[in-house]
Amino acid sequence: MSVQSADTSSTTRLAGANPHALHLALAQLNRERLCPGTPSESWRDDLLQRAQLAVREGAFLESERRAVIARAAEAPREPHAFVAWFEALRESGPGQHDPLFDYLAEEAPYEHVRWFVQQEVAGEAGFDDLVALTQLRMPDRAKLELARNYWDEMGRGKAVGMHGPMLAKLADAVGVSGTDPSYIVWESLALGNLLAGLALNRRYAWHSLGALGAVELTAPTRAVKVVQAIERVGIDRAAAHYFRLHSTIDVVHWNGWRDEALLPTLEENPDLAPHIAEGALMRLSAGARTFARYRRELGLDARRPH
Ligand SMILES: [Fe+2]
Ligand SMILES: [Fe+2]
């Protein structure tokens, strides 16, 4: 399970460097943008350096967007037809029903499940903050739905119910807390950088609405398999709570996102349909690329052609 990539995807060509270096740099950029800081003498130089990285981020996001533009253009503009198109991504979207998850649920040894958890936790962008950033200046109904979603992420005001720390508990249970990002495959870093990039740059606000909706739509199917994997290999049952919860709560979250965030937004402005569709497809494609890399790292492709 190495972290070096021999892959020469569009991201590689675009970066003019190896994608692992690019995505480590973007992950660092996002930490600096998101984590509370303090004034520094070097603020001018820091800002200029971040601006250069933000340009590379923009090139990455545009490259990801170009890859899905044609499929997104097929999405209907009529709001109800659009949400039906979107919902169909649960079955036919990129990365859906990836054999990785059957392998994890049914066969993977403890070490493989642990490695998977390590990659997922370290690449995680923080759904709560992504929702908080995305709702800025959104129309009222979408804003309210994102507020309800955020409140759930916050455990409805109770620390024990907060989603972020639940995931941290799982990482603790398998001893992978505080993993150095250099140990994370670039595809997983890229997935986090994609979601952060869409949420932080307001030119992609509608893309972010689509990307986060795609997470709510597709998470339960995978979460059920991950719970099976965690329980089967004997990891502390309580540690699986994050995935057990998301196998059900995200069904409710998707329904809310569909009816209160997507539908009213499109009823007001159907021209937003391709942006929301692109965001969803960008998120699912980045997920599919990550699953493919995990399969290669775990030796799955060699033993079970799909
Ligand atoms: Fe959550
Ligand atoms: Fe959710």
CSV table of C-alpha atoms and ligand atoms in Angstrom, one decimal:
chain,number,residue,atom,x,y,z
A,1,MET,CA,0.0,0.0,0.0
A,2,SER,CA,2.3,2.7,-1.2
A,3,VAL,CA,1.4,6.4,-1.5
A,4,GLN,CA,3.2,7.1,-4.7
A,5,SER,CA,1.2,7.3,-7.9
A,6,ALA,CA,2.2,6.3,-11.4
A,7,ASP,CA,-1.0,7.7,-12.7
A,8,THR,CA,-0.9,10.3,-15.4
A,9,SER,CA,-4.4,11.8,-15.2
A,10,SER,CA,-5.5,15.2,-16.4
A,11,THR,CA,-4.7,16.4,-12.9
A,12,THR,CA,-1.1,15.3,-13.3
A,13,ARG,CA,-0.6,17.1,-16.6
A,14,LEU,CA,-2.3,20.2,-15.3
A,15,ALA,CA,-0.2,20.4,-12.2
A,16,GLY,CA,3.0,20.1,-14.1
A,17,ALA,CA,4.1,18.1,-11.1
A,18,ASN,CA,3.0,14.9,-9.4
A,19,PRO,CA,-0.6,15.1,-8.2
A,20,HIS,CA,0.4,14.0,-4.7
A,21,ALA,CA,2.5,17.1,-4.3
A,22,LEU,CA,-0.3,19.3,-5.7
A,23,HIS,CA,-2.9,17.9,-3.4
A,24,LEU,CA,-0.7,18.0,-0.3
A,25,ALA,CA,-0.2,21.7,-1.1
A,26,LEU,CA,-3.9,22.3,-1.6
A,27,ALA,CA,-4.7,20.4,1.6
A,28,GLN,CA,-2.3,22.7,3.4
A,29,LEU,CA,-3.8,25.8,1.7
A,30,ASN,CA,-7.3,24.7,2.9
A,31,ARG,CA,-6.1,24.1,6.4
A,32,GLU,CA,-4.7,27.7,6.5
A,33,ARG,CA,-7.9,29.1,5.0
A,34,LEU,CA,-10.1,27.2,7.5
A,35,CYS,CA,-8.3,26.9,10.8
A,36,PRO,CA,-8.4,29.8,13.2
A,37,GLY,CA,-5.1,31.7,13.1
A,38,THR,CA,-3.3,34.7,14.6
A,39,PRO,CA,-1.7,37.8,12.9
A,40,SER,CA,1.7,37.3,11.5
A,41,GLU,CA,4.5,39.5,10.3
A,42,SER,CA,4.7,37.5,7.0
A,43,TRP,CA,1.0,38.1,6.1
A,44,ARG,CA,1.8,39.8,2.8
A,45,ASP,CA,4.0,37.0,1.6
A,46,ASP,CA,1.5,34.4,2.9
A,47,LEU,CA,-1.3,36.0,1.0
A,48,LEU,CA,0.7,36.1,-2.3
A,49,GLN,CA,1.7,32.5,-1.8
A,50,ARG,CA,-1.9,31.5,-1.2
A,51,ALA,CA,-3.0,33.4,-4.2
A,52,GLN,CA,-0.6,31.4,-6.4
A,53,LEU,CA,-1.9,28.2,-4.9
A,54,ALA,CA,-5.5,29.3,-5.4
A,55,VAL,CA,-4.7,29.7,-9.1
A,56,ARG,CA,-3.5,26.1,-9.2
A,57,GLU,CA,-6.6,25.1,-7.3
A,58,GLY,CA,-8.7,26.9,-9.9
A,59,ALA,CA,-7.0,25.0,-12.7
A,60,PHE,CA,-7.6,21.7,-10.8
A,61,LEU,CA,-11.3,22.5,-10.3
A,62,GLU,CA,-11.8,23.5,-13.9
A,63,SER,CA,-10.1,20.3,-15.1
A,64,GLU,CA,-12.5,18.3,-12.9
A,65,ARG,CA,-15.5,20.4,-14.3
A,66,ARG,CA,-14.5,19.9,-17.9
A,67,ALA,CA,-14.6,16.1,-17.4
A,68,VAL,CA,-18.3,16.1,-16.4
A,69,ILE,CA,-19.6,19.1,-18.4
A,70,ALA,CA,-21.1,16.9,-21.2
A,71,ARG,CA,-23.0,14.6,-18.9
A,72,ALA,CA,-24.2,17.5,-16.7
A,73,ALA,CA,-25.6,19.2,-19.8
A,74,GLU,CA,-28.0,16.3,-20.1
A,75,ALA,CA,-29.7,17.2,-16.8
A,76,PRO,CA,-33.2,18.6,-17.4
A,77,ARG,CA,-34.0,22.2,-16.4
A,78,GLU,CA,-37.5,21.5,-15.2
A,79,PRO,CA,-37.1,21.3,-11.4
A,80,HIS,CA,-39.0,18.0,-10.8
A,81,ALA,CA,-37.4,16.3,-13.8
A,82,PHE,CA,-34.0,17.7,-12.6
A,83,VAL,CA,-34.3,16.1,-9.1
A,84,ALA,CA,-35.4,12.8,-10.7
A,85,TRP,CA,-32.2,13.0,-12.9
A,86,PHE,CA,-30.2,13.8,-9.8
A,87,GLU,CA,-31.7,11.0,-7.7
A,88,ALA,CA,-30.9,8.5,-10.5
A,89,LEU,CA,-27.3,9.1,-9.8
A,90,ARG,CA,-27.7,6.9,-6.7
A,91,GLU,CA,-27.8,4.0,-9.0
A,92,SER,CA,-26.0,5.1,-12.2
A,93,GLY,CA,-23.6,7.9,-11.0
A,94,PRO,CA,-19.8,7.5,-11.1
A,95,GLY,CA,-18.5,5.1,-8.4
A,96,GLN,CA,-21.9,3.8,-7.4
A,97,HIS,CA,-21.9,0.1,-6.2
A,98,ASP,CA,-18.1,0.0,-6.5
A,99,PRO,CA,-16.9,-3.6,-5.7
A,100,LEU,CA,-14.6,-2.1,-3.1
A,101,PHE,CA,-17.5,-1.9,-0.6
A,102,ASP,CA,-18.6,-5.5,-1.0
A,103,TYR,CA,-14.9,-6.5,-0.5
A,104,LEU,CA,-14.7,-4.4,2.7
A,105,ALA,CA,-18.1,-5.7,4.0
A,106,GLU,CA,-17.5,-9.4,3.2
A,107,GLU,CA,-13.8,-10.3,3.0
A,108,ALA,CA,-11.2,-7.6,3.8
A,109,PRO,CA,-8.8,-8.4,6.7
A,110,TYR,CA,-8.6,-6.0,9.6
A,111,GLU,CA,-5.5,-4.3,8.2
A,112,HIS,CA,-7.3,-3.4,5.0
A,113,VAL,CA,-10.3,-2.0,6.8
A,114,ARG,CA,-8.0,0.0,9.0
A,115,TRP,CA,-6.1,1.4,6.0
A,116,PHE,CA,-9.5,2.3,4.4
A,117,VAL,CA,-10.6,4.1,7.6
A,118,GLN,CA,-7.2,5.9,7.7
A,119,GLN,CA,-7.5,7.2,4.2
A,120,GLU,CA,-11.1,8.2,4.6
A,121,VAL,CA,-10.7,10.1,7.9
A,122,ALA,CA,-7.5,12.0,6.9
A,123,GLY,CA,-9.0,13.0,3.5
A,124,GLU,CA,-12.3,14.1,5.1
A,125,ALA,CA,-13.0,17.8,4.5
A,126,GLY,CA,-15.5,18.3,7.4
A,127,PHE,CA,-19.1,18.2,6.1
A,128,ASP,CA,-20.3,20.6,8.8
A,129,ASP,CA,-17.9,23.4,7.7
A,130,LEU,CA,-18.7,22.7,4.0
A,131,VAL,CA,-22.4,23.2,4.7
A,132,ALA,CA,-21.7,26.3,6.7
A,133,LEU,CA,-19.6,27.8,3.9
A,134,THR,CA,-22.1,26.8,1.2
A,135,GLN,CA,-25.1,28.4,2.8
A,136,LEU,CA,-23.7,32.0,2.7
A,137,ARG,CA,-26.2,34.3,1.1
A,138,MET,CA,-28.2,31.4,-0.3
A,139,PRO,CA,-31.9,31.9,-1.0
A,140,ASP,CA,-34.0,31.5,2.2
A,141,ARG,CA,-35.4,28.0,1.8
A,142,ALA,CA,-32.1,26.5,0.8
A,143,LYS,CA,-30.4,28.4,3.6
A,144,LEU,CA,-32.9,27.0,6.1
A,145,GLU,CA,-32.4,23.5,4.9
A,146,LEU,CA,-28.7,23.8,5.2
A,147,ALA,CA,-29.1,25.2,8.7
A,148,ARG,CA,-31.2,22.1,9.7
A,149,ASN,CA,-28.5,19.9,8.2
A,150,TYR,CA,-25.8,21.8,10.0
A,151,TRP,CA,-27.7,21.5,13.3
A,152,ASP,CA,-27.7,17.7,12.8
A,153,GLU,CA,-24.0,17.8,12.1
A,154,MET,CA,-23.7,19.7,15.5
A,155,GLY,CA,-25.5,16.9,17.3
A,156,ARG,CA,-28.4,19.4,17.7
A,157,GLY,CA,-26.4,21.2,20.3
A,158,LYS,CA,-25.0,18.2,22.2
A,159,ALA,CA,-21.3,17.4,21.9
A,160,VAL,CA,-21.9,13.6,22.1
A,161,GLY,CA,-24.0,13.9,18.9
A,162,MET,CA,-21.6,15.9,16.8
A,163,HIS,CA,-20.7,14.0,13.6
A,164,GLY,CA,-17.0,15.2,13.2
A,165,PRO,CA,-15.9,13.8,16.6
A,166,MET,CA,-17.7,10.5,16.0
A,167,LEU,CA,-15.5,10.0,13.0
A,168,ALA,CA,-12.5,10.9,15.1
A,169,LYS,CA,-13.5,8.2,17.6
A,170,LEU,CA,-13.4,5.6,14.8
A,171,ALA,CA,-9.9,6.8,13.9
A,172,ASP,CA,-8.9,6.5,17.6
A,173,ALA,CA,-10.3,3.0,17.8
A,174,VAL,CA,-8.1,1.7,15.0
A,175,GLY,CA,-5.1,3.9,16.0
A,176,VAL,CA,-4.9,6.1,12.9
A,177,SER,CA,-5.6,9.6,14.5
A,178,GLY,CA,-3.4,12.4,13.3
A,179,THR,CA,-2.1,10.5,10.2
A,180,ASP,CA,0.5,12.6,8.3
A,181,PRO,CA,-1.2,13.7,5.1
A,182,SER,CA,1.8,12.5,3.1
A,183,TYR,CA,0.6,9.0,3.9
A,184,ILE,CA,-2.8,9.6,2.2
A,185,VAL,CA,-3.2,8.7,-1.5
A,186,TRP,CA,-3.6,11.8,-3.7
A,187,GLU,CA,-7.0,10.7,-4.9
A,188,SER,CA,-8.3,10.9,-1.3
A,189,LEU,CA,-6.7,14.3,-0.8
A,190,ALA,CA,-8.1,15.5,-4.1
A,191,LEU,CA,-11.6,14.5,-3.0
A,192,GLY,CA,-11.3,16.7,0.1
A,193,ASN,CA,-9.7,19.5,-1.9
A,194,LEU,CA,-12.5,19.4,-4.4
A,195,LEU,CA,-15.2,19.7,-1.8
A,196,ALA,CA,-13.3,22.5,0.1
A,197,GLY,CA,-12.6,24.3,-3.2
A,198,LEU,CA,-16.2,24.3,-4.2
A,199,ALA,CA,-17.4,25.5,-0.8
A,200,LEU,CA,-14.7,28.1,-0.3
A,201,ASN,CA,-14.8,29.8,-3.8
A,202,ARG,CA,-18.2,31.4,-4.3
A,203,ARG,CA,-18.0,31.1,-8.1
A,204,TYR,CA,-18.7,27.4,-7.3
A,205,ALA,CA,-21.5,27.9,-4.7
A,206,TRP,CA,-24.1,26.1,-6.8
A,207,HIS,CA,-21.6,23.4,-7.6
A,208,SER,CA,-21.1,22.9,-3.9
A,209,LEU,CA,-24.8,22.7,-3.4
A,210,GLY,CA,-24.9,19.8,-5.9
A,211,ALA,CA,-21.7,18.1,-4.5
A,212,LEU,CA,-23.0,18.1,-0.9
A,213,GLY,CA,-26.4,16.9,-2.1
A,214,ALA,CA,-24.6,14.0,-3.9
A,215,VAL,CA,-22.9,13.1,-0.6
A,216,GLU,CA,-26.3,12.9,1.2
A,217,LEU,CA,-27.8,10.9,-1.7
A,218,THR,CA,-25.1,8.3,-2.0
A,219,ALA,CA,-23.6,7.9,1.5
A,220,PRO,CA,-26.1,5.5,3.0
A,221,THR,CA,-25.4,2.7,0.5
A,222,ARG,CA,-21.7,2.8,1.3
A,223,ALA,CA,-22.2,3.4,5.0
A,224,VAL,CA,-24.1,0.1,5.4
A,225,LYS,CA,-21.2,-1.8,3.9
A,226,VAL,CA,-18.6,0.0,6.0
A,227,VAL,CA,-20.6,-0.8,9.2
A,228,GLN,CA,-20.6,-4.5,8.2
A,229,ALA,CA,-16.8,-4.3,7.6
A,230,ILE,CA,-16.1,-2.7,11.0
A,231,GLU,CA,-18.3,-5.1,12.9
A,232,ARG,CA,-17.0,-8.2,11.0
A,233,VAL,CA,-13.3,-7.5,11.7
A,234,GLY,CA,-14.0,-6.9,15.4
A,235,ILE,CA,-13.4,-3.1,15.7
A,236,ASP,CA,-15.2,-1.7,18.8
A,237,ARG,CA,-18.9,-1.6,17.9
A,238,ALA,CA,-19.3,1.9,19.2
A,239,ALA,CA,-16.6,3.1,16.8
A,240,ALA,CA,-18.9,2.3,13.9
A,241,HIS,CA,-21.5,4.7,15.1
A,242,TYR,CA,-20.5,7.4,12.6
A,243,PHE,CA,-21.3,5.1,9.6
A,244,ARG,CA,-24.3,3.4,11.3
A,245,LEU,CA,-25.8,6.9,11.8
A,246,HIS,CA,-25.1,8.0,8.3
A,247,SER,CA,-26.7,4.9,6.8
A,248,THR,CA,-30.0,6.2,8.0
A,249,ILE,CA,-29.8,10.0,8.7
A,250,ASP,CA,-28.5,10.8,5.2
A,251,VAL,CA,-31.7,9.3,3.7
A,252,VAL,CA,-33.5,12.0,5.7
A,253,HIS,CA,-30.9,14.6,4.8
A,254,TRP,CA,-31.2,13.8,1.1
A,255,ASN,CA,-35.0,14.1,1.1
A,256,GLY,CA,-34.6,17.6,2.8
A,257,TRP,CA,-31.9,18.6,0.4
A,258,ARG,CA,-34.0,17.6,-2.6
A,259,ASP,CA,-37.3,19.2,-1.5
A,260,GLU,CA,-36.0,22.3,0.3
A,261,ALA,CA,-32.7,23.1,-1.2
A,262,LEU,CA,-32.7,21.9,-4.8
A,263,LEU,CA,-36.4,22.2,-5.9
A,264,PRO,CA,-37.1,25.8,-4.7
A,265,THR,CA,-33.7,27.0,-6.0
A,266,LEU,CA,-34.4,25.6,-9.4
A,267,GLU,CA,-38.0,26.8,-9.4
A,268,GLU,CA,-36.6,30.3,-8.8
A,269,ASN,CA,-33.8,29.9,-11.4
A,270,PRO,CA,-33.7,26.9,-13.7
A,271,ASP,CA,-30.5,28.1,-15.3
A,272,LEU,CA,-28.7,26.9,-12.2
A,273,ALA,CA,-29.4,23.2,-13.2
A,274,PRO,CA,-26.1,22.6,-15.1
A,275,HIS,CA,-24.0,24.1,-12.2
A,276,ILE,CA,-25.7,21.9,-9.6
A,277,ALA,CA,-25.4,18.9,-11.9
A,278,GLU,CA,-21.7,19.5,-12.6
A,279,GLY,CA,-21.1,19.8,-8.8
A,280,ALA,CA,-22.8,16.4,-8.2
A,281,LEU,CA,-20.9,14.7,-11.0
A,282,MET,CA,-17.6,16.3,-9.9
A,283,ARG,CA,-18.0,14.9,-6.4
A,284,LEU,CA,-19.1,11.4,-7.6
A,285,SER,CA,-16.3,11.2,-10.1
A,286,ALA,CA,-13.7,12.2,-7.5
A,287,GLY,CA,-15.1,9.5,-5.3
A,288,ALA,CA,-15.0,6.9,-8.1
A,289,ARG,CA,-11.3,7.8,-8.7
A,290,THR,CA,-10.6,7.3,-5.0
A,291,PHE,CA,-12.3,3.9,-4.8
A,292,ALA,CA,-10.4,2.7,-7.9
A,293,ARG,CA,-7.1,3.7,-6.2
A,294,TYR,CA,-8.1,1.9,-3.0
A,295,ARG,CA,-8.9,-1.2,-5.0
A,296,ARG,CA,-5.4,-1.1,-6.6
A,297,GLU,CA,-3.7,-0.5,-3.3
A,298,LEU,CA,-5.6,-3.4,-1.6
A,299,GLY,CA,-4.7,-5.7,-4.5
A,300,LEU,CA,-8.4,-6.1,-5.3
A,301,ASP,CA,-8.3,-5.6,-9.0
A,302,ALA,CA,-5.7,-8.4,-9.6
A,303,ARG,CA,-7.8,-11.0,-7.7
A,304,ARG,CA,-11.3,-10.1,-8.7
A,305,PRO,CA,-11.8,-8.6,-12.2
A,306,HIS,CA,-14.9,-6.4,-12.4
B,1,FE,FE,-22.9,13.9,9.0
B,2,FE,FE,-25.9,14.2,6.2
